[in-house]
CSV table of C-alpha atoms in Angstrom, one decimal:
chain,number,residue,atom,x,y,z
M,1,UNK,CA,5.8,154.1,131.2
M,2,UNK,CA,8.8,153.6,128.4
M,3,UNK,CA,8.4,151.5,125.3
M,4,UNK,CA,11.7,150.6,124.0
M,5,UNK,CA,11.4,150.5,120.2
M,6,UNK,CA,10.2,147.7,118.3
M,7,UNK,CA,11.0,145.4,115.6
M,8,UNK,CA,8.6,143.4,112.9
M,9,UNK,CA,8.0,139.9,112.3
M,10,UNK,CA,8.4,138.8,109.3
M,11,UNK,CA,5.3,138.5,107.8
M,12,UNK,CA,4.6,142.1,108.7
M,13,UNK,CA,2.0,141.9,110.9
M,14,UNK,CA,2.8,142.0,114.4
M,15,UNK,CA,5.5,143.8,116.7
M,16,UNK,CA,7.2,143.0,119.3
M,17,UNK,CA,8.8,144.9,122.0
M,18,UNK,CA,9.8,145.5,125.3
M,19,UNK,CA,7.7,147.6,128.2
M,20,UNK,CA,8.0,148.7,131.9
M,21,UNK,CA,4.1,149.2,131.7
M,22,UNK,CA,3.9,146.7,134.1
M,23,UNK,CA,6.2,148.0,136.7
M,24,UNK,CA,9.7,146.2,135.4
M,25,UNK,CA,10.8,145.7,131.7
M,26,UNK,CA,9.0,143.1,130.2
M,27,UNK,CA,8.1,141.5,126.2
M,28,UNK,CA,5.2,141.7,124.7
M,29,UNK,CA,3.8,141.9,120.8
M,30,UNK,CA,1.3,143.4,119.2
M,31,UNK,CA,-0.5,143.9,116.2
M,32,UNK,CA,0.9,146.1,113.5
M,33,UNK,CA,-1.8,148.5,114.2
M,34,UNK,CA,-1.6,148.7,118.1
M,35,UNK,CA,-4.3,146.7,118.9
M,36,UNK,CA,-3.5,143.0,121.1
M,37,UNK,CA,-1.1,144.0,123.0
M,38,UNK,CA,0.4,140.7,124.5
M,39,UNK,CA,3.1,140.2,127.9
M,40,UNK,CA,5.4,137.1,127.1
M,41,UNK,CA,7.3,137.8,129.8
M,42,UNK,CA,6.4,138.5,133.7
M,43,UNK,CA,10.6,138.9,135.3
M,44,UNK,CA,10.3,142.4,134.9
M,45,UNK,CA,14.1,143.0,133.5
M,46,UNK,CA,13.9,141.5,130.4
M,47,UNK,CA,14.3,143.3,126.8
M,48,UNK,CA,16.1,144.0,123.5
M,49,UNK,CA,13.5,141.1,121.6
M,50,UNK,CA,13.8,139.6,118.3
M,51,UNK,CA,11.7,137.8,115.9
M,52,UNK,CA,13.7,135.0,114.5
M,53,UNK,CA,13.5,134.9,111.0
M,54,UNK,CA,10.7,132.4,110.6
M,55,UNK,CA,8.6,134.2,113.2
M,56,UNK,CA,8.1,131.5,115.2
M,57,UNK,CA,10.1,132.5,117.9
M,58,UNK,CA,11.8,135.9,119.8
M,59,UNK,CA,14.9,135.7,121.3
M,60,UNK,CA,14.9,138.5,124.1
M,61,UNK,CA,17.8,140.0,126.8
M,62,UNK,CA,17.2,139.0,130.4
M,63,UNK,CA,18.6,139.4,133.6
M,64,UNK,CA,16.0,137.2,136.0
M,65,UNK,CA,19.2,134.7,136.4
M,66,UNK,CA,21.2,137.8,138.5
M,67,UNK,CA,23.0,139.2,135.0
M,68,UNK,CA,22.1,139.3,131.5
M,69,UNK,CA,21.4,136.1,129.2
M,70,UNK,CA,20.0,135.4,126.0
M,71,UNK,CA,17.1,133.4,126.1
M,72,UNK,CA,14.8,132.5,123.0
M,73,UNK,CA,11.2,132.2,123.8
M,74,UNK,CA,8.2,131.3,121.4
M,75,UNK,CA,6.3,133.7,119.6
M,76,UNK,CA,3.7,132.9,121.9
M,77,UNK,CA,5.6,133.5,125.0
M,78,UNK,CA,6.1,129.6,125.6
M,79,UNK,CA,9.3,127.5,126.3
M,80,UNK,CA,11.2,130.6,127.4
M,81,UNK,CA,15.1,129.1,127.1
M,82,UNK,CA,18.7,130.4,128.6
M,83,UNK,CA,21.0,129.9,126.0
M,84,UNK,CA,24.2,131.8,127.4
M,85,UNK,CA,24.4,130.5,130.5
M,86,UNK,CA,26.7,132.4,132.0
M,87,UNK,CA,28.6,134.5,134.6
M,88,UNK,CA,28.7,137.0,132.3
M,89,UNK,CA,26.1,139.9,130.4
M,90,UNK,CA,24.8,138.2,127.1
M,91,UNK,CA,23.3,140.8,125.3
M,92,UNK,CA,21.8,142.3,122.1
M,93,UNK,CA,20.8,138.6,119.8
M,94,UNK,CA,21.1,138.5,116.2
M,95,UNK,CA,19.3,136.2,114.4
M,96,UNK,CA,21.0,133.8,111.4
M,97,UNK,CA,19.0,134.4,107.7
M,98,UNK,CA,17.8,131.3,108.7
M,99,UNK,CA,17.4,131.3,112.3
M,100,UNK,CA,19.9,128.1,113.2
M,101,UNK,CA,22.1,130.4,115.1
M,102,UNK,CA,22.0,133.4,117.0
M,103,UNK,CA,25.1,136.0,117.8
M,104,UNK,CA,25.3,138.2,120.8
M,105,UNK,CA,28.0,139.7,122.9
M,106,UNK,CA,29.1,139.1,126.7
M,107,UNK,CA,31.4,141.8,129.0
M,108,UNK,CA,34.4,141.0,130.2
M,109,UNK,CA,34.6,144.0,132.0
M,110,UNK,CA,34.5,147.1,129.8
M,111,UNK,CA,35.6,145.3,126.2
M,112,UNK,CA,33.1,142.5,124.9
M,113,UNK,CA,33.1,139.7,122.9
M,114,UNK,CA,31.0,138.5,120.3
M,115,UNK,CA,29.7,134.6,120.7
M,116,UNK,CA,27.8,132.4,118.6
M,117,UNK,CA,25.0,129.6,119.4
M,118,UNK,CA,23.0,127.7,117.6
M,119,UNK,CA,19.6,128.4,118.8
M,120,UNK,CA,18.7,125.3,120.5
M,121,UNK,CA,21.1,126.3,123.0
M,122,UNK,CA,23.9,123.7,121.7
M,123,UNK,CA,27.2,125.5,120.7
M,124,UNK,CA,28.3,128.3,122.5
M,125,UNK,CA,31.1,129.8,121.5
M,126,UNK,CA,33.6,133.0,121.0
M,127,UNK,CA,34.4,134.0,117.7
M,128,UNK,CA,36.2,137.8,118.8
M,129,UNK,CA,38.9,137.1,122.0
M,130,UNK,CA,40.6,140.4,120.8
M,131,UNK,CA,40.9,142.1,124.5
M,132,UNK,CA,39.1,144.6,122.7
M,133,UNK,CA,35.4,145.6,122.5
M,134,UNK,CA,33.9,144.4,119.2
M,135,UNK,CA,29.6,145.2,118.8
M,136,UNK,CA,27.7,145.8,115.9
M,137,UNK,CA,27.6,142.5,114.2
M,138,UNK,CA,25.7,141.4,111.6
M,139,UNK,CA,25.2,138.4,109.5
M,140,UNK,CA,25.7,138.6,105.6
M,141,UNK,CA,22.6,137.4,104.1
M,142,UNK,CA,23.7,134.1,103.1
M,143,UNK,CA,25.3,133.7,106.7
M,144,UNK,CA,28.6,132.1,106.0
M,145,UNK,CA,30.6,135.4,107.1
M,146,UNK,CA,29.9,138.3,109.6
M,147,UNK,CA,30.4,141.9,109.5
M,148,UNK,CA,31.5,144.1,112.6
M,149,UNK,CA,32.5,146.6,114.7
M,150,UNK,CA,36.4,146.6,117.2
M,151,UNK,CA,38.3,148.7,118.9
M,152,UNK,CA,41.1,146.7,118.6
M,153,UNK,CA,43.7,148.7,116.7
M,154,UNK,CA,43.5,151.7,119.0
M,155,UNK,CA,39.8,153.0,117.1
M,156,UNK,CA,36.6,152.0,115.7
M,157,UNK,CA,37.0,150.1,112.5
M,158,UNK,CA,35.0,147.4,110.6
M,159,UNK,CA,36.0,143.8,110.3
M,160,UNK,CA,34.5,140.6,108.5
M,161,UNK,CA,35.2,137.2,109.5
M,162,UNK,CA,34.2,133.6,108.6
M,163,UNK,CA,30.7,132.8,110.4
M,164,UNK,CA,32.7,130.6,113.2
M,165,UNK,CA,35.5,133.4,113.4
M,166,UNK,CA,38.0,133.2,111.5
M,167,UNK,CA,39.7,134.8,108.5
M,168,UNK,CA,39.1,138.3,110.6
M,169,UNK,CA,39.7,141.4,108.5
M,170,UNK,CA,40.2,144.7,109.3
M,171,UNK,CA,38.2,146.5,106.4
M,172,UNK,CA,38.5,149.7,107.2
M,173,UNK,CA,42.0,151.1,108.3
M,174,UNK,CA,42.2,153.8,106.6
M,175,UNK,CA,42.1,156.5,109.6
M,176,UNK,CA,39.0,157.8,111.7
M,177,UNK,CA,36.6,155.6,113.2
M,178,UNK,CA,33.9,153.9,111.4
M,179,UNK,CA,31.3,151.2,112.6
M,180,UNK,CA,27.6,149.6,112.3
M,181,UNK,CA,28.8,148.2,109.6
M,182,UNK,CA,25.6,146.7,107.2
M,183,UNK,CA,25.1,144.2,104.1
M,184,UNK,CA,24.2,145.0,101.3
M,185,UNK,CA,20.8,142.6,100.2
M,186,UNK,CA,22.7,140.7,97.8
């Protein structure tokens, strides 16, 4: 089977990853030394798992409803909850620095928009609505801003916006294609 790239727990003691070793895509955890693999999901359609900042929860994508949705569960696999609940394909979650919100990408035909949802499933809000593709989103270290890539100007550019979606500004309007922004630690 295939094993997808994993992500480290905040304490660097465990890894969460996706694998089809059981016949379908599932989410697993294991110890940092590779021992103790534990299967957390059983639907055959789960992946893209990432730890919450406190290590107590895991966000992941699942197609168990017939299309991709954003789910959250406890780190032991219990309390699996659909946060996006839409008819559109929703994937690729990114936790806010304090773990209270998640960003995700939702597909509208060939284009994608960025959404935010509270970790309890409330407050599901579309942040970008340019009619273009927006992706590669990342929270600022203080959780007040989001950097992302958009092709709304005809080619990929780096944008920044406030955490509520307001104040969207193109930072790289200098020609060529730019993308995959990352914040400095401070």
